GROMACS .gro file of C-alpha atoms in nm:
model
  274
    1UNK     CA    1  12.713  14.984   9.843
    2UNK     CA    2  12.702  15.129   9.435
    3UNK     CA    3  12.521  15.406   9.411
    4UNK     CA    4  12.157  15.459   9.177
    5UNK     CA    5  12.039  15.788   9.084
    6UNK     CA    6  11.790  15.950   9.266
    7UNK     CA    7  11.685  16.278   9.051
    8UNK     CA    8  11.441  16.204   8.772
    9UNK     CA    9  11.442  16.297   8.423
   10UNK     CA   10  11.270  16.700   8.404
   11UNK     CA   11  11.176  16.644   8.082
   12UNK     CA   12  11.099  16.290   8.027
   13UNK     CA   13  11.035  16.140   7.683
   14UNK     CA   14  10.710  16.299   7.549
   15UNK     CA   15  10.722  16.323   7.128
   16UNK     CA   16  10.792  16.699   7.146
   17UNK     CA   17  11.082  16.647   7.403
   18UNK     CA   18  11.228  16.371   7.128
   19UNK     CA   19  11.159  16.559   6.886
   20UNK     CA   20  11.356  16.864   6.965
   21UNK     CA   21  11.652  16.559   7.136
   22UNK     CA   22  11.658  16.430   6.781
   23UNK     CA   23  11.777  16.746   6.595
   24UNK     CA   24  12.111  16.703   6.812
   25UNK     CA   25  12.390  16.603   6.634
   26UNK     CA   26  12.781  16.602   6.630
   27UNK     CA   27  12.857  16.945   6.415
   28UNK     CA   28  12.576  17.193   6.630
   29UNK     CA   29  12.606  16.978   7.018
   30UNK     CA   30  12.959  16.831   6.999
   31UNK     CA   31  13.185  17.056   6.799
   32UNK     CA   32  13.431  17.139   6.985
   33UNK     CA   33  13.596  16.770   7.060
   34UNK     CA   34  13.532  16.698   6.700
   35UNK     CA   35  13.919  16.827   6.568
   36UNK     CA   36  14.051  16.603   6.897
   37UNK     CA   37  13.868  16.238   6.796
   38UNK     CA   38  14.099  15.968   6.616
   39UNK     CA   39  13.925  15.697   6.370
   40UNK     CA   40  14.035  15.456   6.633
   41UNK     CA   41  13.922  15.585   6.935
   42UNK     CA   42  13.667  15.422   7.169
   43UNK     CA   43  13.407  15.676   7.340
   44UNK     CA   44  13.151  15.621   7.534
   45UNK     CA   45  12.824  15.829   7.489
   46UNK     CA   46  12.612  15.900   7.867
   47UNK     CA   47  12.228  16.044   7.831
   48UNK     CA   48  12.304  15.932   7.482
   49UNK     CA   49  11.843  15.990   7.365
   50UNK     CA   50  11.727  15.892   7.053
   51UNK     CA   51  12.121  15.817   6.975
   52UNK     CA   52  12.142  16.172   6.641
   53UNK     CA   53  12.503  16.253   6.835
   54UNK     CA   54  12.581  15.859   6.886
   55UNK     CA   55  12.592  15.808   6.528
   56UNK     CA   56  12.755  16.071   6.392
   57UNK     CA   57  13.059  15.999   6.673
   58UNK     CA   58  13.074  15.630   6.536
   59UNK     CA   59  13.032  15.777   6.155
   60UNK     CA   60  13.364  15.919   6.242
   61UNK     CA   61  13.534  15.667   6.423
   62UNK     CA   62  13.549  15.360   6.173
   63UNK     CA   63  13.833  15.146   6.263
   64UNK     CA   64  13.681  15.277   6.652
   65UNK     CA   65  13.345  15.132   6.891
   66UNK     CA   66  13.115  15.364   7.018
   67UNK     CA   67  12.813  15.263   7.310
   68UNK     CA   68  12.588  15.457   7.397
   69UNK     CA   69  12.456  15.470   7.684
   70UNK     CA   70  12.116  15.559   7.818
   71UNK     CA   71  11.867  15.538   8.136
   72UNK     CA   72  11.601  15.405   7.895
   73UNK     CA   73  11.512  15.108   7.713
   74UNK     CA   74  11.254  15.202   7.501
   75UNK     CA   75  11.423  15.560   7.311
   76UNK     CA   76  11.714  15.285   7.189
   77UNK     CA   77  11.511  15.163   7.054
   78UNK     CA   78  11.516  15.444   6.855
   79UNK     CA   79  11.832  15.507   6.823
   80UNK     CA   80  11.926  15.156   6.722
   81UNK     CA   81  11.692  15.218   6.435
   82UNK     CA   82  11.863  15.534   6.349
   83UNK     CA   83  12.241  15.300   6.328
   84UNK     CA   84  12.088  15.048   6.096
   85UNK     CA   85  11.897  15.283   5.877
   86UNK     CA   86  12.273  15.429   5.910
   87UNK     CA   87  12.470  15.115   5.868
   88UNK     CA   88  12.633  15.173   6.098
   89UNK     CA   89  12.861  14.857   6.237
   90UNK     CA   90  13.036  15.016   6.517
   91UNK     CA   91  12.800  15.148   6.760
   92UNK     CA   92  12.589  14.975   7.042
   93UNK     CA   93  12.358  15.023   7.225
   94UNK     CA   94  12.279  14.996   7.626
   95UNK     CA   95  12.061  15.128   7.969
   96UNK     CA   96  12.256  15.216   8.196
   97UNK     CA   97  12.329  15.454   8.548
   98UNK     CA   98  12.590  15.694   8.535
   99UNK     CA   99  12.670  15.703   8.925
  100UNK     CA  100  12.711  15.336   8.891
  101UNK     CA  101  12.879  15.252   8.502
  102UNK     CA  102  12.915  14.893   8.381
  103UNK     CA  103  13.272  14.937   8.250
  104UNK     CA  104  13.624  14.864   8.361
  105UNK     CA  105  13.812  15.150   8.496
  106UNK     CA  106  14.069  15.301   8.193
  107UNK     CA  107  13.846  15.143   7.939
  108UNK     CA  108  13.744  15.447   7.670
  109UNK     CA  109  13.975  15.716   7.454
  110UNK     CA  110  13.668  15.942   7.507
  111UNK     CA  111  13.380  15.945   7.708
  112UNK     CA  112  13.126  16.268   7.630
  113UNK     CA  113  12.796  16.332   7.747
  114UNK     CA  114  12.611  16.633   7.623
  115UNK     CA  115  12.289  16.790   7.917
  116UNK     CA  116  12.317  16.486   8.164
  117UNK     CA  117  12.504  16.664   8.461
  118UNK     CA  118  12.191  16.903   8.496
  119UNK     CA  119  11.940  16.635   8.540
  120UNK     CA  120  12.157  16.421   8.794
  121UNK     CA  121  12.131  16.422   9.167
  122UNK     CA  122  12.524  16.399   9.257
  123UNK     CA  123  12.674  16.563   8.961
  124UNK     CA  124  13.002  16.561   9.097
  125UNK     CA  125  12.988  16.155   9.182
  126UNK     CA  126  12.874  16.151   8.801
  127UNK     CA  127  13.191  16.353   8.679
  128UNK     CA  128  13.400  16.092   8.898
  129UNK     CA  129  13.281  15.776   8.728
  130UNK     CA  130  13.339  15.927   8.340
  131UNK     CA  131  13.696  16.026   8.481
  132UNK     CA  132  13.765  15.622   8.604
  133UNK     CA  133  13.659  15.493   8.250
  134UNK     CA  134  13.863  15.694   8.060
  135UNK     CA  135  14.189  15.608   7.950
  136UNK     CA  136  14.475  15.759   8.093
  137UNK     CA  137  14.614  16.048   7.879
  138UNK     CA  138  14.211  16.034   7.689
  139UNK     CA  139  13.922  16.305   7.658
  140UNK     CA  140  13.653  16.375   7.927
  141UNK     CA  141  13.390  16.663   7.745
  142UNK     CA  142  13.121  16.723   7.893
  143UNK     CA  143  12.844  16.999   7.742
  144UNK     CA  144  12.591  17.130   7.991
  145UNK     CA  145  12.356  17.423   7.978
  146UNK     CA  146  12.262  17.727   8.219
  147UNK     CA  147  11.862  17.773   8.188
  148UNK     CA  148  11.875  18.163   8.385
  149UNK     CA  149  12.157  18.250   8.076
  150UNK     CA  150  11.817  18.182   7.884
  151UNK     CA  151  11.699  18.535   7.668
  152UNK     CA  152  11.408  18.552   7.458
  153UNK     CA  153  11.255  18.834   7.254
  154UNK     CA  154  10.936  18.940   7.267
  155UNK     CA  155  10.980  18.871   7.595
  156UNK     CA  156  10.593  18.825   7.746
  157UNK     CA  157  10.549  18.788   8.080
  158UNK     CA  158  10.394  18.403   8.050
  159UNK     CA  159  10.781  18.288   7.885
  160UNK     CA  160  10.965  18.470   8.170
  161UNK     CA  161  10.658  18.250   8.429
  162UNK     CA  162  10.764  17.895   8.221
  163UNK     CA  163  11.186  18.027   8.314
  164UNK     CA  164  11.082  18.007   8.686
  165UNK     CA  165  10.836  17.640   8.626
  166UNK     CA  166  11.168  17.539   8.473
  167UNK     CA  167  11.404  17.621   8.800
  168UNK     CA  168  11.191  17.527   9.017
  169UNK     CA  169  11.012  17.190   8.843
  170UNK     CA  170  11.469  17.107   8.778
  171UNK     CA  171  11.522  17.139   9.127
  172UNK     CA  172  11.268  16.978   9.317
  173UNK     CA  173  11.336  16.720   9.101
  174UNK     CA  174  11.722  16.671   9.213
  175UNK     CA  175  11.914  16.822   8.920
  176UNK     CA  176  12.056  17.188   8.866
  177UNK     CA  177  11.906  17.372   8.539
  178UNK     CA  178  12.231  17.623   8.577
  179UNK     CA  179  12.444  17.355   8.615
  180UNK     CA  180  12.678  17.495   8.320
  181UNK     CA  181  12.843  17.782   8.598
  182UNK     CA  182  12.939  17.509   8.780
  183UNK     CA  183  13.079  17.253   8.594
  184UNK     CA  184  13.463  17.385   8.662
  185UNK     CA  185  13.366  17.365   9.068
  186UNK     CA  186  13.237  17.032   8.997
  187UNK     CA  187  13.545  16.903   8.811
  188UNK     CA  188  13.815  17.025   9.031
  189UNK     CA  189  13.566  16.789   9.309
  190UNK     CA  190  13.544  16.487   9.108
  191UNK     CA  191  13.940  16.527   9.129
  192UNK     CA  192  14.090  16.730   8.837
  193UNK     CA  193  14.318  16.984   8.869
  194UNK     CA  194  14.262  17.292   8.745
  195UNK     CA  195  14.513  17.303   8.503
  196UNK     CA  196  14.337  16.995   8.354
  197UNK     CA  197  14.038  17.123   8.253
  198UNK     CA  198  13.982  17.384   7.972
  199UNK     CA  199  13.688  17.545   7.953
  200UNK     CA  200  13.468  17.664   7.748
  201UNK     CA  201  13.106  17.873   7.692
  202UNK     CA  202  12.976  17.927   7.396
  203UNK     CA  203  12.615  18.036   7.327
  204UNK     CA  204  12.343  17.917   7.008
  205UNK     CA  205  12.064  18.134   6.909
  206UNK     CA  206  11.777  18.055   6.701
  207UNK     CA  207  11.601  18.342   6.474
  208UNK     CA  208  11.393  18.290   6.226
  209UNK     CA  209  11.276  17.882   6.147
  210UNK     CA  210  11.480  17.781   6.418
  211UNK     CA  211  11.314  17.983   6.675
  212UNK     CA  212  10.997  17.855   6.566
  213UNK     CA  213  11.111  17.558   6.564
  214UNK     CA  214  11.185  17.561   6.960
  215UNK     CA  215  10.896  17.731   7.055
  216UNK     CA  216  10.636  17.470   6.895
  217UNK     CA  217  10.865  17.186   7.097
  218UNK     CA  218  10.756  17.415   7.401
  219UNK     CA  219  10.392  17.461   7.248
  220UNK     CA  220  10.327  17.115   7.297
  221UNK     CA  221  10.619  17.029   7.641
  222UNK     CA  222  10.434  17.295   7.873
  223UNK     CA  223  10.110  17.022   7.846
  224UNK     CA  224  10.266  16.689   7.740
  225UNK     CA  225  10.622  16.684   7.893
  226UNK     CA  226  10.731  16.531   8.256
  227UNK     CA  227  10.743  16.929   8.294
  228UNK     CA  228  10.412  16.941   8.279
  229UNK     CA  229  10.285  16.761   8.490
  230UNK     CA  230  10.553  16.765   8.712
  231UNK     CA  231  10.470  17.163   8.758
  232UNK     CA  232  10.128  17.032   8.834
  233UNK     CA  233  10.199  16.739   9.067
  234UNK     CA  234  10.425  16.974   9.262
  235UNK     CA  235  10.199  17.221   9.286
  236UNK     CA  236  10.376  17.545   9.125
  237UNK     CA  237  10.110  17.578   8.819
  238UNK     CA  238   9.799  17.502   8.783
  239UNK     CA  239   9.712  17.308   8.453
  240UNK     CA  240   9.524  17.660   8.373
  241UNK     CA  241   9.836  17.796   8.367
  242UNK     CA  242  10.071  17.622   8.201
  243UNK     CA  243   9.779  17.610   7.915
  244UNK     CA  244   9.872  17.984   7.942
  245UNK     CA  245  10.233  17.950   7.916
  246UNK     CA  246  10.124  17.691   7.583
  247UNK     CA  247   9.962  17.974   7.385
  248UNK     CA  248  10.177  18.219   7.444
  249UNK     CA  249  10.476  17.988   7.301
  250UNK     CA  250  10.248  17.970   7.031
  251UNK     CA  251  10.206  18.291   6.995
  252UNK     CA  252  10.534  18.353   7.018
  253UNK     CA  253  10.668  18.108   6.746
  254UNK     CA  254  10.321  18.279   6.520
  255UNK     CA  255  10.590  18.587   6.572
  256UNK     CA  256  10.921  18.504   6.560
  257UNK     CA  257  11.024  18.474   6.211
  258UNK     CA  258  11.133  18.765   6.083
  259UNK     CA  259  11.108  18.973   6.455
  260UNK     CA  260  11.211  18.714   6.750
  261UNK     CA  261  11.495  18.524   6.833
  262UNK     CA  262  11.594  18.352   7.143
  263UNK     CA  263  11.926  18.260   7.312
  264UNK     CA  264  12.125  17.987   7.572
  265UNK     CA  265  12.396  17.970   7.681
  266UNK     CA  266  12.607  17.644   7.750
  267UNK     CA  267  12.946  17.628   7.889
  268UNK     CA  268  13.178  17.302   7.745
  269UNK     CA  269  13.457  17.124   7.935
  270UNK     CA  270  13.748  16.904   7.792
  271UNK     CA  271  13.969  16.749   7.962
  272UNK     CA  272  14.326  16.561   7.788
  273UNK     CA  273  14.584  16.371   8.006
  274UNK     CA  274  14.266  16.240   8.192
   0.00000   0.00000   0.00000
């Protein structure tokens, strides 16, 4: 019997969320993979969202092709528009469920995801599906965040509370907000040997305008995203508390340029010779 996703996507698709995701590129979000891509490769990008990384990957495989997959059709409309504006003809998008991929065994040279596994109920099952559709000798690659590792300065108590709430909401939705640290374990459970998996850990740091942009995003997301709705509906926070968190992000964004910063850590798995 086929399996379907039971977890709820914690961020949702409010404009404040999508604008952040649309700033992702292959260079800033898949750099660890890029040296291994060849022009003829057939690539699958799972949980592709607005398609900015996907489009960059397509530009790297002019003799190949890229398929972007997401669970939500409306966000794929934005991705298709971007692909059209860039004149990419080797790129297609389709809806689907990463628990039950509608592709044959060993179909892709590269199977990639960025910030997907943390939002699913069965991360090991999703990794097994990625393994299944990847060619023998192909590449499975993933990049996942670890919210408990995030640090920021200045550090007002409202932002600490935001971090606590995000952990609560994400877990209540069926995900694992600190997925990065579990990736080595999950790959072994999915059927890979330890010696076949390359794991790397990197951090990204927002300062100046980058920190301001990140904070302004969460100023809106703290009130209008599915994270905010879930926090209230599940009884983790009141609307008034979220308003105070949003105001704190606003204050932090105004003071961040020149004196503040925000740093997060991501775990990256890279498997060659699937």
